[in-house]
Coordinates of C-alpha atoms in Angstrom, one line a residue:
M81 CA -25.3 -25.5 13.6
Q82 CA -27.0 -22.7 11.9
Q83 CA -24.4 -20.1 11.0
D84 CA -24.6 -16.4 10.5
V85 CA -23.2 -15.1 7.2
S86 CA -22.4 -11.5 6.4
I87 CA -21.5 -10.0 3.1
G88 CA -19.9 -6.6 2.6
A89 CA -17.7 -4.1 0.8
R90 CA -14.5 -2.4 1.8
L91 CA -12.2 0.4 0.7
G92 CA -8.6 1.0 1.9
T93 CA -5.0 0.0 1.5
L94 CA -6.1 -3.5 0.6
G95 CA -8.0 -2.1 -2.4
I96 CA -11.7 -1.8 -3.1
G97 CA -13.6 -5.0 -3.0
A98 CA -15.9 -7.4 -1.2
E99 CA -15.8 -9.9 1.7
V100 CA -17.7 -12.7 3.3
N101 CA -17.9 -13.3 7.1
V102 CA -19.1 -16.6 8.6
S103 CA -19.7 -16.8 12.3
L104 CA -18.5 -20.1 13.9
H105 CA -19.4 -19.0 17.4
E106 CA -20.8 -16.0 19.1
H107 CA -17.3 -14.5 19.4
V108 CA -15.4 -16.2 16.6
A109 CA -15.7 -15.9 12.8
M110 CA -14.0 -16.8 9.6
R111 CA -13.4 -13.9 7.2
G112 CA -12.4 -13.8 3.5
G113 CA -12.2 -11.1 0.9
I114 CA -10.8 -9.7 -2.3
G115 CA -9.6 -6.2 -3.0
F116 CA -8.6 -4.6 -6.3
L117 CA -5.7 -2.2 -6.6
G118 CA -4.0 -2.5 -10.0
F119 CA -3.1 1.1 -10.6
D120 CA 0.2 3.0 -11.1
V121 CA 1.5 5.9 -9.0
D122 CA 3.6 8.6 -10.6
L123 CA 6.6 9.3 -8.3
T124 CA 8.4 11.7 -10.7
G125 CA 10.1 14.5 -8.8
M126 CA 9.5 12.8 -5.4
F127 CA 12.0 11.3 -2.9
G128 CA 15.0 13.3 -4.3
L129 CA 14.7 11.8 -7.9
A130 CA 17.1 13.7 -10.2
A131 CA 15.9 15.6 -13.3
N132 CA 15.6 14.0 -16.7
R133 CA 14.0 10.8 -15.5
T134 CA 10.5 9.6 -14.5
A135 CA 9.5 7.1 -11.8
E136 CA 6.4 4.9 -11.5
L137 CA 5.2 2.5 -8.8
S138 CA 2.9 -0.4 -10.0
L139 CA 0.7 -2.0 -7.3
P140 CA -0.7 -5.6 -7.4
T141 CA -3.9 -6.0 -9.4
A142 CA -5.7 -8.0 -6.6
L143 CA -5.2 -8.8 -2.9
Y144 CA -7.0 -11.8 -1.4
T145 CA -7.4 -12.3 2.4
I146 CA -8.5 -15.3 4.4
G147 CA -8.4 -15.4 8.2
A148 CA -10.2 -15.6 11.5
E149 CA -11.3 -13.0 14.0
A150 CA -12.4 -12.8 17.6
S151 CA -14.8 -10.2 18.9
S152 CA -15.9 -8.7 22.2
G153 CA -18.6 -6.2 22.1
P154 CA -17.8 -3.8 19.2
F155 CA -14.1 -4.6 19.3
R156 CA -12.4 -7.3 17.1
A157 CA -8.9 -8.8 16.6
G158 CA -8.0 -10.9 13.7
A159 CA -5.2 -12.7 11.8
G160 CA -4.7 -14.6 8.6
L161 CA -3.0 -14.7 5.2
L162 CA -2.9 -12.2 2.4
I163 CA -2.3 -13.5 -1.2
R164 CA -1.0 -11.1 -3.8
S165 CA -1.6 -11.5 -7.6
S166 CA 1.8 -9.9 -8.3
D167 CA 4.7 -8.1 -6.6
P168 CA 4.9 -4.3 -6.4
T169 CA 7.4 -2.8 -8.9
H170 CA 9.2 0.6 -9.1
E171 CA 10.5 1.6 -12.5
I172 CA 12.7 4.6 -13.4
T173 CA 12.8 5.6 -17.0
Y174 CA 15.8 7.8 -18.1
G175 CA 15.5 10.7 -20.5
S176 CA 17.7 11.3 -23.5
G177 CA 21.4 11.7 -22.5
A178 CA 20.7 11.2 -18.7
T179 CA 23.7 10.4 -16.6
I180 CA 23.1 7.5 -14.3
D181 CA 24.8 6.4 -11.1
I182 CA 24.3 2.6 -10.5
G183 CA 26.1 1.2 -7.6
G184 CA 29.0 3.7 -8.0
G185 CA 29.3 3.1 -11.7
F186 CA 28.4 5.8 -14.2
Y187 CA 26.4 5.2 -17.3
Q188 CA 24.6 7.4 -19.8
E189 CA 21.3 6.8 -21.6
P190 CA 20.9 4.9 -24.0
E191 CA 23.4 2.6 -22.3
V192 CA 20.7 2.2 -19.6
R193 CA 17.1 3.2 -20.4
T194 CA 15.1 1.8 -17.5
V195 CA 15.8 0.2 -14.1
T196 CA 13.0 -1.8 -12.5
T197 CA 13.0 -2.8 -8.8
T198 CA 10.6 -5.5 -7.6
L199 CA 9.7 -6.2 -4.0
V200 CA 10.0 -10.0 -3.8
S201 CA 8.6 -11.6 -0.6
G202 CA 6.5 -14.5 -1.8
S203 CA 2.9 -14.5 -2.9
T204 CA 1.5 -15.0 0.6
A205 CA 2.1 -13.1 3.8
P206 CA 0.5 -13.1 7.3
Y207 CA -1.5 -10.2 8.6
V208 CA -2.8 -9.0 11.9
L209 CA -5.4 -6.4 12.6
I210 CA -7.7 -4.8 15.2
G211 CA -11.1 -3.3 14.4
I212 CA -14.3 -1.9 15.6
T213 CA -17.9 -2.2 14.4
S214 CA -20.9 -0.1 14.8
R215 CA -23.1 -3.0 16.1
R216 CA -23.1 -6.7 16.9
E217 CA -26.6 -7.8 15.8
R218 CA -27.4 -9.1 12.3
G219 CA -28.1 -6.2 9.9
L220 CA -26.0 -3.4 8.5
E221 CA -22.6 -2.7 10.2
V222 CA -19.9 -0.2 9.6
L223 CA -16.4 -1.5 10.2
V224 CA -13.0 0.1 10.6
D225 CA -9.8 -2.1 10.5
L226 CA -6.2 -1.2 11.4
G227 CA -3.3 -3.5 11.1
S228 CA -0.3 -4.7 9.0
V229 CA 0.8 -7.3 6.5
L230 CA 4.1 -8.8 7.7
H231 CA 6.6 -9.6 4.9
I232 CA 8.8 -12.4 6.4
N233 CA 11.8 -12.1 4.1
P234 CA 11.5 -9.2 1.7
Q235 CA 14.1 -8.7 -0.9
F236 CA 14.7 -6.4 -3.9
D237 CA 15.2 -7.7 -7.4
M238 CA 16.6 -5.3 -10.0
A239 CA 16.5 -5.5 -13.8
A240 CA 17.5 -3.0 -16.5
T241 CA 16.9 -2.3 -20.2
G242 CA 19.4 -0.7 -22.6
D243 CA 22.4 -1.5 -24.6
P244 CA 22.9 -5.4 -24.4
A245 CA 26.7 -5.0 -24.6
V246 CA 26.6 -2.9 -21.4
L247 CA 23.9 -4.8 -19.6
N248 CA 25.6 -8.2 -20.2
S249 CA 29.0 -6.9 -18.9
S250 CA 30.4 -8.2 -15.6
R251 CA 31.0 -4.5 -14.5
F252 CA 27.3 -3.7 -14.9
H253 CA 26.2 -6.9 -13.1
T254 CA 28.5 -5.9 -10.2
D255 CA 27.2 -2.3 -10.1
L256 CA 23.6 -3.4 -10.3
N257 CA 24.1 -5.9 -7.4
V258 CA 25.7 -3.1 -5.3
E259 CA 22.7 -0.8 -6.1
R260 CA 20.3 -3.5 -5.1
R261 CA 22.0 -3.9 -1.7
L262 CA 22.1 -0.2 -1.1
A263 CA 18.4 0.1 -1.9
E264 CA 17.6 -2.7 0.6
E265 CA 19.7 -0.9 3.3
D266 CA 17.9 2.4 2.6
A267 CA 14.5 0.8 2.8
G268 CA 15.3 -0.8 6.1
S269 CA 12.4 -2.3 7.9
F270 CA 9.9 -0.2 6.0
V271 CA 9.4 -2.9 3.3
R272 CA 8.6 -5.5 6.0
F273 CA 5.2 -4.0 6.6
W274 CA 2.2 -3.2 4.4
P275 CA -0.2 -1.0 6.4
I276 CA -3.9 -2.0 6.7
L277 CA -6.4 0.8 6.9
S278 CA -9.8 -0.2 5.8
L279 CA -13.4 1.2 6.0
G280 CA -16.3 -1.1 5.1
V281 CA -19.9 -2.0 5.5
R282 CA -21.3 -5.4 6.1
Y283 CA -24.8 -6.8 6.1
G284 CA -25.7 -9.9 8.1
L285 CA -27.7 -12.7 6.7
R286 CA -28.9 -16.0 8.2

């Protein structure tokens, strides 16, 4: 069978990158791609963060996708797997003399200098999406995708830096575990979904 192959570029919440689409049938295709994020977001002063501290969100360097899609006219629906190069992390750095509440226990910098929270949900996760294209024939297409990555069992992992005598104490371990559970409760179902919003172009080859 002589297959149609398309190559393209995309930009969105899965990063900026490239993809390949291989038609297996008039209405069915395999689709794979890679998107690069790898940047940090300064969250200082946001989400009620107290003074004398900074916050930074670090996103995965690369996101890989492999899946299948079915089309009808300009409309498409697809599903597959997303593979992350690393987990997203959120780090709070405390300024000189900052007073810190961790799980109901109070500490002061430099007893605790940083607290890092990592979203742990495995390196792979399923995704679903719907999309629309500007045309069906071979040639240049414009694509829009909407969907979500589904984290099956997301959990938070917390780690801290500071005075080893404090960090190794049973009191601090208990407080940090309480803080982790509170963070998971506050996040709720939000961390179970990574939104997909992507705009791309694709050129069909034979």
